[in-house]
């Protein structure tokens, strides 16, 4: 039976999802770094540029590898789209490749990243500045 072109691609073989675990580890490590950086948000830092770049590389790399493992590799000339526009293209790829479960996956990890980053920022602020951190909140 031929593949239905309107159906989302599936993995053709049982493949280790090691690349997904490494990407998630990097993704959430960047959330911790971003939270720590935001504990002193008023000072300029190289992390303001490095963290978004690292996140784009992490998300783009995951999407390109995942597409190859699912038997629908992304053409080499289109790889750069997944790195330059990763905050938009990677979630769109996830939703396209997984259907409604992709929407849940993107929402879960986006929310998780924001919560972890906010928790680290506030705990870091409390450690650095004590009660003054809580008094500075509007």
CSV table of N, CA and C in Angstrom, one decimal:
chain,number,residue,atom,x,y,z
A,1,UNK,N,0.8,-1.2,0.0
A,1,UNK,CA,0.0,0.0,0.0
A,1,UNK,C,0.9,1.2,0.0
A,2,UNK,N,0.7,2.2,-0.9
A,2,UNK,CA,1.6,3.4,-1.0
A,2,UNK,C,1.3,4.3,0.2
A,3,UNK,N,2.3,5.1,0.5
A,3,UNK,CA,2.1,6.1,1.6
A,3,UNK,C,1.1,7.1,1.2
A,4,UNK,N,0.4,7.6,2.1
A,4,UNK,CA,-0.6,8.6,1.9
A,4,UNK,C,0.2,9.9,2.1
A,5,UNK,N,0.3,10.8,1.0
A,5,UNK,CA,1.0,12.0,1.1
A,5,UNK,C,0.5,13.0,2.1
A,6,UNK,N,-0.8,12.8,2.5
A,6,UNK,CA,-1.4,13.8,3.4
A,6,UNK,C,-1.3,13.3,4.9
A,7,UNK,N,-0.7,12.2,5.1
A,7,UNK,CA,-0.5,11.7,6.5
A,7,UNK,C,0.9,12.1,7.0
A,8,UNK,N,0.9,12.5,8.3
A,8,UNK,CA,2.2,12.9,8.8
A,8,UNK,C,3.2,11.7,8.8
A,9,UNK,N,4.5,12.0,8.6
A,9,UNK,CA,5.5,10.9,8.5
A,9,UNK,C,5.7,10.2,9.8
A,10,UNK,N,5.9,8.9,9.7
A,10,UNK,CA,6.2,8.1,10.9
A,10,UNK,C,7.6,7.6,10.8
A,11,UNK,N,8.2,7.2,11.9
A,11,UNK,CA,9.5,6.6,11.9
A,11,UNK,C,9.4,5.3,11.1
A,12,UNK,N,10.4,5.1,10.3
A,12,UNK,CA,10.3,3.9,9.5
A,12,UNK,C,10.8,2.7,10.2
A,13,UNK,N,11.6,2.9,11.2
A,13,UNK,CA,12.2,1.8,12.0
A,13,UNK,C,12.3,2.3,13.5
A,14,UNK,N,12.4,1.3,14.3
A,14,UNK,CA,12.6,1.6,15.7
A,14,UNK,C,14.0,2.2,15.9
A,15,UNK,N,14.0,3.5,16.2
A,15,UNK,CA,15.3,4.2,16.3
A,15,UNK,C,15.3,4.8,17.7
A,16,UNK,N,16.5,4.8,18.2
A,16,UNK,CA,16.7,5.4,19.5
A,16,UNK,C,16.4,6.9,19.5
A,17,UNK,N,15.7,7.4,20.5
A,17,UNK,CA,15.4,8.8,20.6
A,17,UNK,C,16.5,9.5,21.4
A,18,UNK,N,17.7,9.0,21.3
A,18,UNK,CA,18.8,9.7,22.1
A,18,UNK,C,18.9,11.1,21.7
A,19,UNK,N,18.8,11.4,20.4
A,19,UNK,CA,19.0,12.8,20.0
A,19,UNK,C,17.9,13.7,20.6
A,20,UNK,N,16.7,13.2,20.8
A,20,UNK,CA,15.6,14.0,21.5
A,20,UNK,C,16.0,14.3,22.9
A,21,UNK,N,16.5,13.3,23.6
A,21,UNK,CA,16.9,13.4,25.0
A,21,UNK,C,18.0,14.4,25.2
A,22,UNK,N,19.0,14.4,24.3
A,22,UNK,CA,20.1,15.3,24.3
A,22,UNK,C,19.6,16.7,24.0
A,23,UNK,N,18.7,16.9,23.1
A,23,UNK,CA,18.1,18.2,22.7
A,23,UNK,C,17.4,18.7,23.9
A,24,UNK,N,16.5,17.9,24.6
A,24,UNK,CA,15.8,18.4,25.7
A,24,UNK,C,16.7,18.8,26.9
A,25,UNK,N,17.8,18.0,27.1
A,25,UNK,CA,18.8,18.4,28.1
A,25,UNK,C,19.4,19.7,27.8
A,26,UNK,N,19.8,19.9,26.5
A,26,UNK,CA,20.3,21.2,26.2
A,26,UNK,C,19.3,22.4,26.3
A,27,UNK,N,18.1,22.1,25.9
A,27,UNK,CA,17.0,23.0,25.9
A,27,UNK,C,16.7,23.5,27.3
A,28,UNK,N,16.6,22.6,28.3
A,28,UNK,CA,16.3,23.0,29.6
A,28,UNK,C,17.6,23.5,30.3
A,29,UNK,N,18.8,23.1,29.9
A,29,UNK,CA,20.0,23.7,30.4
A,29,UNK,C,20.0,25.2,30.0
A,30,UNK,N,19.6,25.5,28.8
A,30,UNK,CA,19.5,26.9,28.4
A,30,UNK,C,18.5,27.7,29.2
A,31,UNK,N,17.4,27.0,29.6
A,31,UNK,CA,16.4,27.7,30.5
A,31,UNK,C,17.0,28.1,31.8
A,32,UNK,N,17.9,27.2,32.4
A,32,UNK,CA,18.5,27.5,33.6
A,32,UNK,C,19.5,28.6,33.4
A,33,UNK,N,20.3,28.6,32.4
A,33,UNK,CA,21.3,29.7,32.1
A,33,UNK,C,20.5,31.0,31.9
A,34,UNK,N,19.4,31.0,31.2
A,34,UNK,CA,18.6,32.2,30.9
A,34,UNK,C,18.1,32.7,32.2
A,35,UNK,N,17.6,31.8,33.1
A,35,UNK,CA,17.1,32.3,34.4
A,35,UNK,C,18.2,32.9,35.2
A,36,UNK,N,19.3,32.3,35.3
A,36,UNK,CA,20.5,32.9,36.0
A,36,UNK,C,20.8,34.2,35.4
A,37,UNK,N,20.9,34.3,34.1
A,37,UNK,CA,21.2,35.6,33.5
A,37,UNK,C,20.2,36.7,33.8
A,38,UNK,N,18.9,36.3,33.9
A,38,UNK,CA,17.9,37.3,34.2
A,38,UNK,C,17.8,37.7,35.7
A,39,UNK,N,18.6,37.0,36.5
A,39,UNK,CA,18.7,37.5,37.9
A,39,UNK,C,19.4,38.8,38.0
A,40,UNK,N,20.2,39.2,37.0
A,40,UNK,CA,20.8,40.5,37.0
A,40,UNK,C,20.6,41.1,35.6
A,41,UNK,N,19.3,41.2,35.3
A,41,UNK,CA,18.8,41.6,33.9
A,41,UNK,C,19.2,43.1,33.5
A,42,UNK,N,19.5,43.9,34.5
A,42,UNK,CA,19.8,45.3,34.2
A,42,UNK,C,21.2,45.5,33.6
A,43,UNK,N,22.1,44.5,33.7
A,43,UNK,CA,23.4,44.6,33.2
A,43,UNK,C,23.5,44.0,31.9
A,44,UNK,N,24.2,44.6,30.9
A,44,UNK,CA,24.4,43.9,29.6
A,44,UNK,C,25.3,42.7,29.7
A,45,UNK,N,25.0,41.7,28.9
A,45,UNK,CA,25.7,40.5,29.0
A,45,UNK,C,25.8,39.8,27.6
A,46,UNK,N,26.9,39.1,27.3
A,46,UNK,CA,27.0,38.4,26.1
A,46,UNK,C,25.9,37.2,26.0
A,47,UNK,N,25.4,36.8,27.1
A,47,UNK,CA,24.4,35.8,27.1
A,47,UNK,C,23.1,36.2,26.4
A,48,UNK,N,22.9,37.5,26.4
A,48,UNK,CA,21.7,38.0,25.7
A,48,UNK,C,21.7,37.6,24.2
A,49,UNK,N,22.9,37.4,23.6
A,49,UNK,CA,23.0,36.9,22.2
A,49,UNK,C,23.3,35.4,22.2
A,50,UNK,N,24.1,34.9,23.1
A,50,UNK,CA,24.5,33.5,23.0
A,50,UNK,C,23.4,32.5,23.3
A,51,UNK,N,22.6,32.8,24.3
A,51,UNK,CA,21.5,31.9,24.6
A,51,UNK,C,20.5,31.7,23.5
A,52,UNK,N,20.0,32.8,22.9
A,52,UNK,CA,19.1,32.5,21.8
A,52,UNK,C,19.7,31.8,20.6
A,53,UNK,N,21.0,32.1,20.4
A,53,UNK,CA,21.7,31.4,19.3
A,53,UNK,C,21.9,29.9,19.6
A,54,UNK,N,22.2,29.6,20.8
A,54,UNK,CA,22.4,28.2,21.2
A,54,UNK,C,21.0,27.5,21.2
A,55,UNK,N,20.0,28.2,21.5
A,55,UNK,CA,18.6,27.6,21.5
A,55,UNK,C,18.2,27.3,20.0
A,56,UNK,N,18.5,28.2,19.1
A,56,UNK,CA,18.2,28.0,17.7
A,56,UNK,C,19.0,26.8,17.2
A,57,UNK,N,20.3,26.7,17.5
A,57,UNK,CA,21.1,25.5,17.1
A,57,UNK,C,20.5,24.3,17.7
A,58,UNK,N,20.1,24.3,18.9
A,58,UNK,CA,19.5,23.1,19.6
A,58,UNK,C,18.2,22.7,18.9
A,59,UNK,N,17.3,23.6,18.7
A,59,UNK,CA,16.0,23.3,18.1
A,59,UNK,C,16.2,22.9,16.6
A,60,UNK,N,17.0,23.6,15.9
A,60,UNK,CA,17.3,23.3,14.5
A,60,UNK,C,17.9,21.9,14.3
A,61,UNK,N,18.9,21.7,15.1
A,61,UNK,CA,19.6,20.4,15.0
A,61,UNK,C,18.6,19.2,15.3
A,62,UNK,N,17.8,19.4,16.3
A,62,UNK,CA,16.8,18.3,16.6
A,62,UNK,C,15.9,18.1,15.5
A,63,UNK,N,15.3,19.1,14.9
A,63,UNK,CA,14.3,19.0,13.8
A,63,UNK,C,14.9,18.3,12.6
A,64,UNK,N,16.1,18.7,12.2
A,64,UNK,CA,16.8,18.1,11.0
A,64,UNK,C,17.1,16.7,11.3
A,65,UNK,N,17.6,16.3,12.4
A,65,UNK,CA,17.9,14.9,12.7
A,65,UNK,C,16.6,14.1,12.8
A,66,UNK,N,15.6,14.6,13.5
A,66,UNK,CA,14.3,13.9,13.6
A,66,UNK,C,13.7,13.6,12.3
A,67,UNK,N,13.7,14.6,11.4
A,67,UNK,CA,13.2,14.4,10.1
A,67,UNK,C,13.9,13.3,9.3
A,68,UNK,N,15.2,13.2,9.4
A,68,UNK,CA,16.0,12.1,8.8
A,68,UNK,C,15.6,10.8,9.4
A,69,UNK,N,15.4,10.7,10.7
A,69,UNK,CA,15.1,9.5,11.4
A,69,UNK,C,13.7,9.0,11.0
A,70,UNK,N,12.8,9.9,10.7
A,70,UNK,CA,11.5,9.6,10.3
A,70,UNK,C,11.3,9.2,8.8
A,71,UNK,N,12.4,9.2,8.1
A,71,UNK,CA,12.4,8.9,6.7
A,71,UNK,C,12.1,10.0,5.8
A,72,UNK,N,12.0,11.2,6.2
A,72,UNK,CA,11.7,12.4,5.4
A,72,UNK,C,12.7,13.4,5.6
A,73,UNK,N,14.0,13.2,5.2
A,73,UNK,CA,15.0,14.1,5.4
A,73,UNK,C,14.8,15.5,4.8
A,74,UNK,N,15.2,16.5,5.5
A,74,UNK,CA,15.1,17.9,5.0
A,74,UNK,C,16.2,18.1,4.1
A,75,UNK,N,15.9,18.7,2.9
A,75,UNK,CA,17.0,18.9,1.9
A,75,UNK,C,18.1,19.8,2.5
A,76,UNK,N,19.3,19.6,2.1
A,76,UNK,CA,20.4,20.3,2.6
A,76,UNK,C,20.3,21.8,2.4
A,77,UNK,N,19.7,22.2,1.3
A,77,UNK,CA,19.6,23.6,1.0
A,77,UNK,C,18.6,24.3,1.9
A,78,UNK,N,17.7,23.5,2.6
A,78,UNK,CA,16.7,24.1,3.5
A,78,UNK,C,17.1,24.0,5.0
A,79,UNK,N,18.3,23.4,5.3
A,79,UNK,CA,18.7,23.3,6.7
A,79,UNK,C,18.9,24.6,7.3
A,80,UNK,N,19.3,25.6,6.6
A,80,UNK,CA,19.6,26.9,7.3
A,80,UNK,C,18.3,27.5,7.8
A,81,UNK,N,17.1,27.2,7.1
A,81,UNK,CA,15.9,27.7,7.6
A,81,UNK,C,15.6,27.3,9.1
A,82,UNK,N,16.0,26.0,9.3
A,82,UNK,CA,15.8,25.4,10.7
A,82,UNK,C,16.7,26.0,11.7
A,83,UNK,N,17.7,26.7,11.3
A,83,UNK,CA,18.6,27.3,12.3
A,83,UNK,C,18.4,28.8,12.4
A,84,UNK,N,18.1,29.5,11.3
A,84,UNK,CA,17.8,30.9,11.4
A,84,UNK,C,16.5,31.3,11.9
A,85,UNK,N,15.5,30.5,11.6
A,85,UNK,CA,14.1,30.7,12.0
A,85,UNK,C,13.6,29.6,12.9
A,86,UNK,N,14.5,29.1,13.8
A,86,UNK,CA,14.2,27.9,14.6
A,86,UNK,C,13.0,28.1,15.6
A,87,UNK,N,12.8,29.3,16.2
A,87,UNK,CA,11.7,29.5,17.1
A,87,UNK,C,10.3,29.3,16.4
A,88,UNK,N,10.3,29.5,15.1
A,88,UNK,CA,9.0,29.3,14.4
A,88,UNK,C,9.0,28.0,13.6
A,89,UNK,N,10.1,27.7,12.9
A,89,UNK,CA,10.1,26.5,12.1
A,89,UNK,C,10.1,25.2,12.9
A,90,UNK,N,10.9,25.1,13.9
A,90,UNK,CA,11.0,23.9,14.7
A,90,UNK,C,9.6,23.5,15.3
A,91,UNK,N,8.9,24.4,16.0
A,91,UNK,CA,7.5,24.1,16.4
A,91,UNK,C,6.6,23.7,15.3
A,92,UNK,N,6.7,24.4,14.2
A,92,UNK,CA,5.8,24.0,13.0
A,92,UNK,C,6.1,22.6,12.5
A,93,UNK,N,7.4,22.3,12.5
A,93,UNK,CA,7.8,20.9,12.1
A,93,UNK,C,7.3,19.9,13.1
A,94,UNK,N,7.4,20.2,14.4
A,94,UNK,CA,6.9,19.3,15.4
A,94,UNK,C,5.4,19.0,15.2
A,95,UNK,N,4.7,20.1,15.0
A,95,UNK,CA,3.2,19.9,14.9
A,95,UNK,C,2.9,19.2,13.6
A,96,UNK,N,3.6,19.5,12.5
A,96,UNK,CA,3.4,18.8,11.2
A,96,UNK,C,3.7,17.3,11.3
A,97,UNK,N,4.8,17.0,12.0
A,97,UNK,CA,5.3,15.6,12.0
A,97,UNK,C,4.5,14.7,13.0
A,98,UNK,N,3.9,15.4,14.0
A,98,UNK,CA,3.2,14.6,15.1
A,98,UNK,C,1.7,14.9,15.2
A,99,UNK,N,1.2,15.8,14.4
A,99,UNK,CA,-0.3,16.1,14.5
A,99,UNK,C,-0.6,16.7,15.8
A,100,UNK,N,-1.8,16.4,16.3
A,100,UNK,CA,-2.3,17.0,17.6
A,100,UNK,C,-1.3,16.8,18.7
A,101,UNK,N,-0.6,15.6,18.7
A,101,UNK,CA,0.3,15.4,19.8
A,101,UNK,C,1.5,16.4,19.7
A,102,UNK,N,1.8,16.9,18.6
A,102,UNK,CA,2.8,17.9,18.4
A,102,UNK,C,2.5,19.2,19.0
A,103,UNK,N,1.2,19.5,19.0
A,103,UNK,CA,0.7,20.8,19.6
A,103,UNK,C,0.9,20.6,21.1
A,104,UNK,N,0.6,19.5,21.7
A,104,UNK,CA,0.7,19.3,23.1
A,104,UNK,C,2.2,19.3,23.5
A,105,UNK,N,3.1,18.7,22.6
A,105,UNK,CA,4.5,18.6,22.9
A,105,UNK,C,5.1,20.0,22.9
A,106,UNK,N,4.8,20.8,21.9
A,106,UNK,CA,5.3,22.2,21.9
A,106,UNK,C,4.8,23.0,23.0
A,107,UNK,N,3.5,22.9,23.4
A,107,UNK,CA,3.0,23.6,24.5
A,107,UNK,C,3.6,23.2,25.8
A,108,UNK,N,3.8,21.9,26.0
A,108,UNK,CA,4.3,21.4,27.3
A,108,UNK,C,5.8,21.9,27.5
A,109,UNK,N,6.6,21.8,26.4
A,109,UNK,CA,8.0,22.2,26.6
A,109,UNK,C,8.2,23.7,26.6
A,110,UNK,N,7.3,24.4,25.9
A,110,UNK,CA,7.4,25.9,25.9
A,110,UNK,C,7.1,26.4,27.4
A,111,UNK,N,6.0,25.8,27.9
A,111,UNK,CA,5.6,26.2,29.3
A,111,UNK,C,6.6,25.7,30.3
A,112,UNK,N,7.2,24.5,30.1
A,112,UNK,CA,8.2,24.0,31.0
A,112,UNK,C,9.4,24.9,31.0
A,113,UNK,N,9.8,25.4,29.8
A,113,UNK,CA,11.0,26.2,29.7
A,113,UNK,C,10.8,27.6,30.4
A,114,UNK,N,9.6,28.1,30.2
A,114,UNK,CA,9.3,29.4,30.8
A,114,UNK,C,9.2,29.3,32.4
A,115,UNK,N,8.6,28.2,32.8
A,115,UNK,CA,8.5,28.0,34.3
A,115,UNK,C,9.9,27.8,34.9
A,116,UNK,N,10.7,26.9,34.3
A,116,UNK,CA,12.0,26.7,34.9
A,116,UNK,C,12.8,27.9,34.9
A,117,UNK,N,12.8,28.7,33.8
A,117,UNK,CA,13.6,29.9,33.7
A,117,UNK,C,13.1,30.9,34.8
A,118,UNK,N,11.8,31.1,35.0
A,118,UNK,CA,11.3,32.0,36.0
A,118,UNK,C,11.7,31.5,37.4
A,119,UNK,N,11.6,30.3,37.7
A,119,UNK,CA,12.0,29.8,39.0
A,119,UNK,C,13.4,30.0,39.3
A,120,UNK,N,14.3,29.7,38.3
A,120,UNK,CA,15.7,29.9,38.5
A,120,UNK,C,16.0,31.4,38.7
A,121,UNK,N,15.4,32.3,37.9
A,121,UNK,CA,15.6,33.7,38.0
A,121,UNK,C,15.2,34.2,39.4
A,122,UNK,N,14.1,33.7,39.9
A,122,UNK,CA,13.6,34.2,41.2
A,122,UNK,C,14.5,33.6,42.3
A,123,UNK,N,14.8,32.3,42.3
A,123,UNK,CA,15.7,31.8,43.3
A,123,UNK,C,17.1,32.4,43.2
A,124,UNK,N,17.6,32.6,42.0
A,124,UNK,CA,18.9,33.3,41.9
A,124,UNK,C,18.8,34.7,42.4
A,125,UNK,N,17.7,35.4,42.2
A,125,UNK,CA,17.6,36.8,42.7
A,125,UNK,C,17.5,36.8,44.2
A,126,UNK,N,16.8,35.8,44.8
A,126,UNK,CA,16.8,35.7,46.3
A,126,UNK,C,18.1,35.4,46.9
A,127,UNK,N,18.9,34.5,46.2
A,127,UNK,CA,20.2,34.2,46.7
A,127,UNK,C,21.2,35.4,46.6
A,128,UNK,N,21.1,36.1,45.5
A,128,UNK,CA,22.0,37.3,45.2
A,128,UNK,C,21.6,38.5,46.1
A,129,UNK,N,20.3,38.8,46.2
A,129,UNK,CA,19.9,40.0,46.8
A,129,UNK,C,19.0,39.9,48.0
A,130,UNK,N,18.7,38.7,48.4
A,130,UNK,CA,17.9,38.5,49.6
A,130,UNK,C,16.5,39.1,49.5
A,131,UNK,N,16.0,39.6,50.6
A,131,UNK,CA,14.6,40.1,50.6
A,131,UNK,C,14.4,41.3,49.7
A,132,UNK,N,15.5,42.0,49.3
A,132,UNK,CA,15.3,43.2,48.4
A,132,UNK,C,14.8,42.7,47.1
A,133,UNK,N,15.1,41.5,46.7
A,133,UNK,CA,14.6,41.0,45.4
A,133,UNK,C,13.1,41.0,45.4
A,134,UNK,N,12.5,40.5,46.5
A,134,UNK,CA,11.0,40.5,46.5
A,134,UNK,C,10.4,41.9,46.6
A,135,UNK,N,11.1,42.8,47.3
A,135,UNK,CA,10.6,44.2,47.4
A,135,UNK,C,10.7,44.9,46.1
A,136,UNK,N,11.5,44.5,45.2
A,136,UNK,CA,11.7,45.2,43.9
A,136,UNK,C,10.5,44.9,42.9
A,137,UNK,N,9.8,43.8,43.2
A,137,UNK,CA,8.7,43.4,42.3
A,137,UNK,C,7.6,44.4,42.4
A,138,UNK,N,6.9,44.7,41.3
A,138,UNK,CA,5.8,45.7,41.3
A,138,UNK,C,4.6,45.2,42.1
